[in-house]
Amino acid sequence: MEWGTLMPGRGSPGLLSVATREVAWIRRDRVALLLVAVIPLLAVFILTATFSNAVVRNLHVDVVDMDHSGTSLRFIQTIDSAPSVAVARRSSDLDGAMHSIRSGAAIAAVYIPPDFERDIFAAKRPQIVIFYNKQYFSPGNIASGGLQSAITAAAATLPKPPGGSAGFTPGPLVTEQYVLTNPALNYVQFLLRAILPTVLHVLTAVAGGYAVGSEFGSRNVREWLAAAGGSPLTALIGKLAPYFAIFILLMAVGLGVIHGLNQISFRGDAILMGASAILFVFAYLSLGALLQLLVRNLPLGLSLTGLICSPSFGFAGVGFPVLAMGGFARVWGDALPLRWYIQILFDQAARGVPTYESVRPFMALAALMVAYFGLAWLRLTVIARSPDKVPRMEAPPEAAPSGIVGAFATEYKRVLRDSAVFGLIVLAPIIYGVFYPQPYLGQLVRKIPVAVVDDDSTNISRTLIQMLNADEATQVAARPVTLEAAQAALARREVFGIVGIPAGTERDVLKGESARLPIYVDSTYFLLYNRTLQGITEAAATVSADLAAGSARTDGSLYRAALVRNSPVELLNQPLFNPTGGYASYVVPAAFILILQQTLLMGSAMLGGVAFERGGHQARGGRGRPTAVLGQALAHLLLALPGFGLYLIILPHIYGFSTNGRFLDMLALSIPFILSVSFLGQFVGSWFTHRESAVLLFIAISLPLFFQVGVAWPLEAIPNAVRIASQVLPSTSAIDGLVRVNQMGASLTDVWSNWQRLWTLAIVYAALAMASGAVAKLAGRQQ
């Protein structure tokens, strides 16, 4: 075959010809232009704005003061002056405080008991209780930490009890924290560094898939191969080259935002990081191309790309560490280039480890890139032997049904007949329900390896090591002789924390003096940092308490006196709604609601593109008639409700998430949510001319949307403009409302504002869908 005779353009066939052909197509195709330019920059802007406040401030708390004394007022003033929290409410009892937390008016509550001041001066050590919303994971933890610090500071200002103890009390073990990597615990440094590459990897794979998959639809495979002179290798490289250049530039923009705009230091090897970015981008372009070449169907290939790439953030080990994952999640994560790129990025940019420590993940990333590109090349070689365009089985134009019932029946049948739409609305929730939670099913991070440098070698140091091994959070994995050797083990990810036991520790304790233990904890990954720190401090506190209790066995008052001297107030930290702190119990219920929105939104919008493909403006106008809009929405409601039952009732019981059985309240929220998503999809779909446009434009926005709700990132830290803009999407109100009802036991009254917003959105988007239908009908008449 003379491939050159098939070349529809100027110039000799070859790499440059293929790339030029692709650039010309990107400039003509508005969806492609949006995909490679507008959407990535918009995502970067939204994420940068969302995390623009590096330090979280003024989280709303409720205070229940049952004492009303000068001392309780002093504690409340100290809490209100703390930077991370602010007293927003003063409830009269705990019922009122619980209502504040369930409704979202507060993230935490502080209970000050009756006779608080009297008990302090009587050395009875009264108890202050912090109740914080652990279902809203990061906001709750930040509020809890801020409240603990404030109450401890207030207690330190109280006068010491008169007199002293007649007996001997051993000195306590005091941990001195040295935070490595991110000493300011800057959430922006952690989140932006992880999320920007995650969003870009989805867009990169989708762009590569769209470029290749379009050849089997609106373009021509023969022309593509002809431009390459018949060489599949040249055809594939030339096609992906423009996208490679664009996304490398976008990666540079992302790094500029992190290290330039946010002034976060880069600590590693820039050359290695640049080479890793090259492998990363080309790996995902190749993966997207491979999936399209395997199925030769653009909508199906894009759906597969979304199924693989959208949940990758969980499998990459950023939020929930790899060491706590099950076997399947680890194996699947290892097959994803994002997993290895994130490790290199955090090791080099954040941790500043020696270059040779990143060789293994770099080689893994290179191997995946070669594998995906090689498989795509082999598949294209097979296709080149018979490159005819795969025909798309089109149904004839349908007559516009009459009435709401007719529109309902027609839409219901249409979804069942269209495999791509049926897959999005019905099958995708089932697949995601099984696939998405896999990285998080371990719930808690247990037995994090730590190193101990024991320069004391005494009974107390050996007891501390035993306690570190006994604690659920930690285990002693290394006993290096020097701190330098321990730091090298930490750089190799063999340990994630270091405990130093200086010489003379036991001597200081037995003299009744404080013995200071330096602990070094890697804060690259926040969950690992918090859990490691928790395990070490718990072990040290247990040893101190055992020593004090042992010395007080002959006189119980001695132990109590020691406690009063240490802190005149007992502080109890009580997590609510997710008391074990399970990561899956926090992230999965909220993510499920977002998945339901995205799958239904893409499916309902795709039907608008299908209608235009089959009947042009006339068919689009038919879908926009008021009765048709309402009937189609009711069909979507009936088709989507099983997914809601699966996500809100069945899977929480299977996975062991907390649920409160408020079925009617959940249904009352779910109905306007589904309808508003359906109407939004119908409105947006009325502007599409191809069915795949819906998947292309909506597939990459899921992760940025998740951080607009307040579950993972505090609303108080999100700029008002971004927070208000996020309300136009139904998921913002639905996630907040349904999580509060299902996981926190809130009633419909508690989430009334969410319910009202969802119905408002449903009405507005229904009106817009009908208006766009009228516009399409007018355009059809003018043709």
PDB file of N, CA and C in Angstrom, residues 129-195:
ATOM      1  N   VAL A 129     -13.936  18.539  78.789  1.00  0.00           N
ATOM      2  CA  VAL A 129     -14.109  17.580  77.690  1.00  0.00           C
ATOM      3  C   VAL A 129     -14.191  18.337  76.369  1.00  0.00           C
ATOM      4  N   ILE A 130     -13.384  17.875  75.400  1.00  0.00           N
ATOM      5  CA  ILE A 130     -13.452  18.384  74.032  1.00  0.00           C
ATOM      6  C   ILE A 130     -14.200  17.345  73.186  1.00  0.00           C
ATOM      7  N   PHE A 131     -15.263  17.765  72.563  1.00  0.00           N
ATOM      8  CA  PHE A 131     -15.995  16.925  71.600  1.00  0.00           C
ATOM      9  C   PHE A 131     -15.697  17.490  70.205  1.00  0.00           C
ATOM     10  N   TYR A 132     -15.122  16.680  69.347  1.00  0.00           N
ATOM     11  CA  TYR A 132     -14.807  17.203  68.012  1.00  0.00           C
ATOM     12  C   TYR A 132     -15.274  16.242  66.934  1.00  0.00           C
ATOM     13  N   ASN A 133     -15.609  16.807  65.793  1.00  0.00           N
ATOM     14  CA  ASN A 133     -16.211  16.074  64.683  1.00  0.00           C
ATOM     15  C   ASN A 133     -15.129  15.319  63.914  1.00  0.00           C
ATOM     16  N   LYS A 134     -14.952  14.044  64.226  1.00  0.00           N
ATOM     17  CA  LYS A 134     -13.938  13.232  63.570  1.00  0.00           C
ATOM     18  C   LYS A 134     -14.388  12.760  62.183  1.00  0.00           C
ATOM     19  N   GLN A 135     -15.691  12.897  61.882  1.00  0.00           N
ATOM     20  CA  GLN A 135     -16.166  12.530  60.546  1.00  0.00           C
ATOM     21  C   GLN A 135     -15.637  13.513  59.508  1.00  0.00           C
ATOM     22  N   TYR A 136     -15.495  14.784  59.924  1.00  0.00           N
ATOM     23  CA  TYR A 136     -14.849  15.784  59.078  1.00  0.00           C
ATOM     24  C   TYR A 136     -13.385  15.820  59.502  1.00  0.00           C
ATOM     25  N   PHE A 137     -12.604  14.970  58.880  1.00  0.00           N
ATOM     26  CA  PHE A 137     -11.331  14.491  59.404  1.00  0.00           C
ATOM     27  C   PHE A 137     -10.333  15.613  59.702  1.00  0.00           C
ATOM     28  N   SER A 138      -9.856  16.284  58.676  1.00  0.00           N
ATOM     29  CA  SER A 138      -8.832  17.316  58.891  1.00  0.00           C
ATOM     30  C   SER A 138      -9.354  18.497  59.695  1.00  0.00           C
ATOM     31  N   PRO A 139     -10.530  19.055  59.364  1.00  0.00           N
ATOM     32  CA  PRO A 139     -11.034  20.155  60.201  1.00  0.00           C
ATOM     33  C   PRO A 139     -11.189  19.758  61.664  1.00  0.00           C
ATOM     34  N   GLY A 140     -11.711  18.541  61.907  1.00  0.00           N
ATOM     35  CA  GLY A 140     -11.879  18.098  63.290  1.00  0.00           C
ATOM     36  C   GLY A 140     -10.560  17.953  64.014  1.00  0.00           C
ATOM     37  N   ASN A 141      -9.557  17.375  63.340  1.00  0.00           N
ATOM     38  CA  ASN A 141      -8.241  17.206  63.974  1.00  0.00           C
ATOM     39  C   ASN A 141      -7.580  18.548  64.263  1.00  0.00           C
ATOM     40  N   ILE A 142      -7.709  19.487  63.317  1.00  0.00           N
ATOM     41  CA  ILE A 142      -7.112  20.810  63.536  1.00  0.00           C
ATOM     42  C   ILE A 142      -7.780  21.507  64.718  1.00  0.00           C
ATOM     43  N   ALA A 143      -9.101  21.422  64.775  1.00  0.00           N
ATOM     44  CA  ALA A 143      -9.816  22.041  65.899  1.00  0.00           C
ATOM     45  C   ALA A 143      -9.433  21.388  67.217  1.00  0.00           C
ATOM     46  N   SER A 144      -9.339  20.066  67.233  1.00  0.00           N
ATOM     47  CA  SER A 144      -8.959  19.361  68.458  1.00  0.00           C
ATOM     48  C   SER A 144      -7.577  19.785  68.934  1.00  0.00           C
ATOM     49  N   GLY A 145      -6.625  19.853  68.008  1.00  0.00           N
ATOM     50  CA  GLY A 145      -5.278  20.270  68.384  1.00  0.00           C
ATOM     51  C   GLY A 145      -5.239  21.687  68.912  1.00  0.00           C
ATOM     52  N   GLY A 146      -5.985  22.593  68.259  1.00  0.00           N
ATOM     53  CA  GLY A 146      -6.016  23.973  68.724  1.00  0.00           C
ATOM     54  C   GLY A 146      -6.646  24.116  70.092  1.00  0.00           C
ATOM     55  N   LEU A 147      -7.712  23.367  70.347  1.00  0.00           N
ATOM     56  CA  LEU A 147      -8.373  23.427  71.653  1.00  0.00           C
ATOM     57  C   LEU A 147      -7.492  22.847  72.751  1.00  0.00           C
ATOM     58  N   GLN A 148      -6.825  21.742  72.468  1.00  0.00           N
ATOM     59  CA  GLN A 148      -5.934  21.159  73.472  1.00  0.00           C
ATOM     60  C   GLN A 148      -4.831  22.142  73.856  1.00  0.00           C
ATOM     61  N   SER A 149      -4.233  22.786  72.848  1.00  0.00           N
ATOM     62  CA  SER A 149      -3.162  23.742  73.137  1.00  0.00           C
ATOM     63  C   SER A 149      -3.686  24.919  73.962  1.00  0.00           C
ATOM     64  N   ALA A 150      -4.878  25.409  73.608  1.00  0.00           N
ATOM     65  CA  ALA A 150      -5.439  26.560  74.318  1.00  0.00           C
ATOM     66  C   ALA A 150      -5.770  26.210  75.767  1.00  0.00           C
ATOM     67  N   ILE A 151      -6.379  25.052  75.979  1.00  0.00           N
ATOM     68  CA  ILE A 151      -6.749  24.665  77.345  1.00  0.00           C
ATOM     69  C   ILE A 151      -5.512  24.392  78.186  1.00  0.00           C
ATOM     70  N   THR A 152      -4.503  23.763  77.582  1.00  0.00           N
ATOM     71  CA  THR A 152      -3.250  23.530  78.306  1.00  0.00           C
ATOM     72  C   THR A 152      -2.594  24.844  78.703  1.00  0.00           C
ATOM     73  N   ALA A 153      -2.631  25.825  77.769  1.00  0.00           N
ATOM     74  CA  ALA A 153      -2.047  27.139  78.077  1.00  0.00           C
ATOM     75  C   ALA A 153      -2.819  27.831  79.193  1.00  0.00           C
ATOM     76  N   ALA A 154      -4.138  27.714  79.184  1.00  0.00           N
ATOM     77  CA  ALA A 154      -4.938  28.332  80.244  1.00  0.00           C
ATOM     78  C   ALA A 154      -4.669  27.670  81.585  1.00  0.00           C
ATOM     79  N   ALA A 155      -4.524  26.340  81.578  1.00  0.00           N
ATOM     80  CA  ALA A 155      -4.257  25.621  82.829  1.00  0.00           C
ATOM     81  C   ALA A 155      -2.895  26.009  83.405  1.00  0.00           C
ATOM     82  N   ALA A 156      -1.943  26.321  82.520  1.00  0.00           N
ATOM     83  CA  ALA A 156      -0.602  26.681  82.991  1.00  0.00           C
ATOM     84  C   ALA A 156      -0.590  28.011  83.721  1.00  0.00           C
ATOM     85  N   THR A 157      -1.608  28.840  83.501  1.00  0.00           N
ATOM     86  CA  THR A 157      -1.646  30.140  84.173  1.00  0.00           C
ATOM     87  C   THR A 157      -2.291  30.072  85.559  1.00  0.00           C
ATOM     88  N   LEU A 158      -2.855  28.914  85.908  1.00  0.00           N
ATOM     89  CA  LEU A 158      -3.500  28.782  87.209  1.00  0.00           C
ATOM     90  C   LEU A 158      -2.451  28.755  88.313  1.00  0.00           C
ATOM     91  N   PRO A 159      -2.782  29.290  89.487  1.00  0.00           N
ATOM     92  CA  PRO A 159      -1.820  29.243  90.598  1.00  0.00           C
ATOM     93  C   PRO A 159      -1.553  27.809  91.030  1.00  0.00           C
ATOM     94  N   LYS A 160      -0.314  27.523  91.416  1.00  0.00           N
ATOM     95  CA  LYS A 160       0.060  26.188  91.866  1.00  0.00           C
ATOM     96  C   LYS A 160      -0.595  25.902  93.219  1.00  0.00           C
ATOM     97  N   PRO A 161      -0.941  24.642  93.458  1.00  0.00           N
ATOM     98  CA  PRO A 161      -1.544  24.300  94.748  1.00  0.00           C
ATOM     99  C   PRO A 161      -0.559  24.548  95.881  1.00  0.00           C
ATOM    100  N   PRO A 162      -1.032  24.990  97.053  1.00  0.00           N
ATOM    101  CA  PRO A 162      -0.127  25.279  98.174  1.00  0.00           C
ATOM    102  C   PRO A 162       0.524  24.004  98.693  1.00  0.00           C
ATOM    103  N   GLY A 163       1.696  24.165  99.264  1.00  0.00           N
ATOM    104  CA  GLY A 163       2.370  23.016  99.872  1.00  0.00           C
ATOM    105  C   GLY A 163       3.011  22.141  98.834  1.00  0.00           C
ATOM    106  N   GLY A 164       3.532  21.049  99.210  1.00  0.00           N
ATOM    107  CA  GLY A 164       4.179  20.108  98.313  1.00  0.00           C
ATOM    108  C   GLY A 164       4.005  18.725  98.832  1.00  0.00           C
ATOM    109  N   SER A 165       4.498  17.802  98.109  1.00  0.00           N
ATOM    110  CA  SER A 165       4.379  16.390  98.472  1.00  0.00           C
ATOM    111  C   SER A 165       5.507  16.026  99.403  1.00  0.00           C
ATOM    112  N   ALA A 166       5.153  15.245 100.423  1.00  0.00           N
ATOM    113  CA  ALA A 166       6.174  14.820 101.380  1.00  0.00           C
ATOM    114  C   ALA A 166       7.000  13.660 100.869  1.00  0.00           C
ATOM    115  N   GLY A 167       6.519  12.995  99.857  1.00  0.00           N
ATOM    116  CA  GLY A 167       7.209  11.819  99.347  1.00  0.00           C
ATOM    117  C   GLY A 167       7.947  12.130  98.065  1.00  0.00           C
ATOM    118  N   PHE A 168       8.527  11.073  97.530  1.00  0.00           N
ATOM    119  CA  PHE A 168       9.308  11.209  96.303  1.00  0.00           C
ATOM    120  C   PHE A 168       8.431  10.889  95.093  1.00  0.00           C
ATOM    121  N   THR A 169       8.585  11.678  94.026  1.00  0.00           N
ATOM    122  CA  THR A 169       7.897  11.436  92.761  1.00  0.00           C
ATOM    123  C   THR A 169       8.932  11.415  91.646  1.00  0.00           C
ATOM    124  N   PRO A 170       8.972  10.335  90.832  1.00  0.00           N
ATOM    125  CA  PRO A 170       9.933  10.297  89.724  1.00  0.00           C
ATOM    126  C   PRO A 170       9.647  11.406  88.726  1.00  0.00           C
ATOM    127  N   GLY A 171      10.684  11.821  88.044  1.00  0.00           N
ATOM    128  CA  GLY A 171      10.520  12.830  87.001  1.00  0.00           C
ATOM    129  C   GLY A 171       9.843  12.234  85.774  1.00  0.00           C
ATOM    130  N   PRO A 172       9.126  13.058  84.998  1.00  0.00           N
ATOM    131  CA  PRO A 172       8.422  12.552  83.816  1.00  0.00           C
ATOM    132  C   PRO A 172       9.344  12.491  82.594  1.00  0.00           C
ATOM    133  N   LEU A 173       8.959  11.666  81.638  1.00  0.00           N
ATOM    134  CA  LEU A 173       9.606  11.665  80.330  1.00  0.00           C
ATOM    135  C   LEU A 173       8.895  12.699  79.460  1.00  0.00           C
ATOM    136  N   VAL A 174       9.620  13.700  79.027  1.00  0.00           N
ATOM    137  CA  VAL A 174       9.046  14.801  78.246  1.00  0.00           C
ATOM    138  C   VAL A 174       9.564  14.702  76.815  1.00  0.00           C
ATOM    139  N   THR A 175       8.650  14.584  75.863  1.00  0.00           N
ATOM    140  CA  THR A 175       9.063  14.479  74.463  1.00  0.00           C
ATOM    141  C   THR A 175       9.282  15.863  73.865  1.00  0.00           C
ATOM    142  N   GLU A 176      10.408  16.026  73.200  1.00  0.00           N
ATOM    143  CA  GLU A 176      10.707  17.259  72.470  1.00  0.00           C
ATOM    144  C   GLU A 176      10.577  16.956  70.979  1.00  0.00           C
ATOM    145  N   GLN A 177       9.603  17.577  70.332  1.00  0.00           N
ATOM    146  CA  GLN A 177       9.287  17.242  68.943  1.00  0.00           C
ATOM    147  C   GLN A 177      10.142  18.061  67.990  1.00  0.00           C
ATOM    148  N   TYR A 178      10.761  17.366  67.055  1.00  0.00           N
ATOM    149  CA  TYR A 178      11.490  18.002  65.962  1.00  0.00           C
ATOM    150  C   TYR A 178      10.829  17.531  64.668  1.00  0.00           C
ATOM    151  N   VAL A 179      10.060  18.447  64.049  1.00  0.00           N
ATOM    152  CA  VAL A 179       9.286  18.092  62.864  1.00  0.00           C
ATOM    153  C   VAL A 179      10.167  18.228  61.633  1.00  0.00           C
ATOM    154  N   LEU A 180      10.331  17.134  60.917  1.00  0.00           N
ATOM    155  CA  LEU A 180      11.170  17.123  59.731  1.00  0.00           C
ATOM    156  C   LEU A 180      10.347  17.438  58.488  1.00  0.00           C
ATOM    157  N   THR A 181      10.981  17.972  57.463  1.00  0.00           N
ATOM    158  CA  THR A 181      10.434  18.210  56.126  1.00  0.00           C
ATOM    159  C   THR A 181       9.540  19.445  56.057  1.00  0.00           C
ATOM    160  N   ASN A 182       8.524  19.506  56.906  1.00  0.00           N
ATOM    161  CA  ASN A 182       7.529  20.587  56.843  1.00  0.00           C
ATOM    162  C   ASN A 182       7.268  21.067  58.263  1.00  0.00           C
ATOM    163  N   PRO A 183       8.246  21.719  58.885  1.00  0.00           N
ATOM    164  CA  PRO A 183       8.135  22.040  60.313  1.00  0.00           C
ATOM    165  C   PRO A 183       6.962  22.946  60.659  1.00  0.00           C
ATOM    166  N   ALA A 184       6.516  23.769  59.714  1.00  0.00           N
ATOM    167  CA  ALA A 184       5.369  24.643  59.981  1.00  0.00           C
ATOM    168  C   ALA A 184       4.048  23.914  59.807  1.00  0.00           C
ATOM    169  N   LEU A 185       4.111  22.627  59.401  1.00  0.00           N
ATOM    170  CA  LEU A 185       2.903  21.830  59.136  1.00  0.00           C
ATOM    171  C   LEU A 185       1.970  22.590  58.192  1.00  0.00           C
ATOM    172  N   ASN A 186       2.558  23.045  57.084  1.00  0.00           N
ATOM    173  CA  ASN A 186       1.848  23.818  56.080  1.00  0.00           C
ATOM    174  C   ASN A 186       0.988  22.870  55.236  1.00  0.00           C
ATOM    175  N   TYR A 187      -0.323  22.971  55.385  1.00  0.00           N
ATOM    176  CA  TYR A 187      -1.223  22.087  54.646  1.00  0.00           C
ATOM    177  C   TYR A 187      -1.162  22.349  53.148  1.00  0.00           C
ATOM    178  N   VAL A 188      -0.925  23.592  52.756  1.00  0.00           N
ATOM    179  CA  VAL A 188      -0.844  23.914  51.333  1.00  0.00           C
ATOM    180  C   VAL A 188       0.325  23.178  50.701  1.00  0.00           C
ATOM    181  N   GLN A 189       1.455  23.163  51.390  1.00  0.00           N
ATOM    182  CA  GLN A 189       2.630  22.462  50.872  1.00  0.00           C
ATOM    183  C   GLN A 189       2.314  20.990  50.623  1.00  0.00           C
ATOM    184  N   PHE A 190       1.592  20.391  51.540  1.00  0.00           N
ATOM    185  CA  PHE A 190       1.257  18.972  51.412  1.00  0.00           C
ATOM    186  C   PHE A 190       0.191  18.735  50.344  1.00  0.00           C
ATOM    187  N   LEU A 191      -0.909  19.484  50.403  1.00  0.00           N
ATOM    188  CA  LEU A 191      -2.050  19.205  49.542  1.00  0.00           C
ATOM    189  C   LEU A 191      -1.804  19.613  48.092  1.00  0.00           C
ATOM    190  N   LEU A 192      -1.290  20.821  47.866  1.00  0.00           N
ATOM    191  CA  LEU A 192      -1.073  21.243  46.489  1.00  0.00           C
ATOM    192  C   LEU A 192      -0.055  20.358  45.791  1.00  0.00           C
ATOM    193  N   ARG A 193       0.995  19.999  46.509  1.00  0.00           N
ATOM    194  CA  ARG A 193       2.027  19.163  45.905  1.00  0.00           C
ATOM    195  C   ARG A 193       1.470  17.807  45.486  1.00  0.00           C
ATOM    196  N   ALA A 194       0.476  17.313  46.204  1.00  0.00           N
ATOM    197  CA  ALA A 194      -0.107  16.015  45.877  1.00  0.00           C
ATOM    198  C   ALA A 194      -1.237  16.122  44.871  1.00  0.00           C
ATOM    199  N   ILE A 195      -2.065  17.165  44.967  1.00  0.00           N
ATOM    200  CA  ILE A 195      -3.300  17.199  44.192  1.00  0.00           C
ATOM    201  C   ILE A 195      -3.085  17.715  42.773  1.00  0.00           C
TER     202      ILE A 195
END
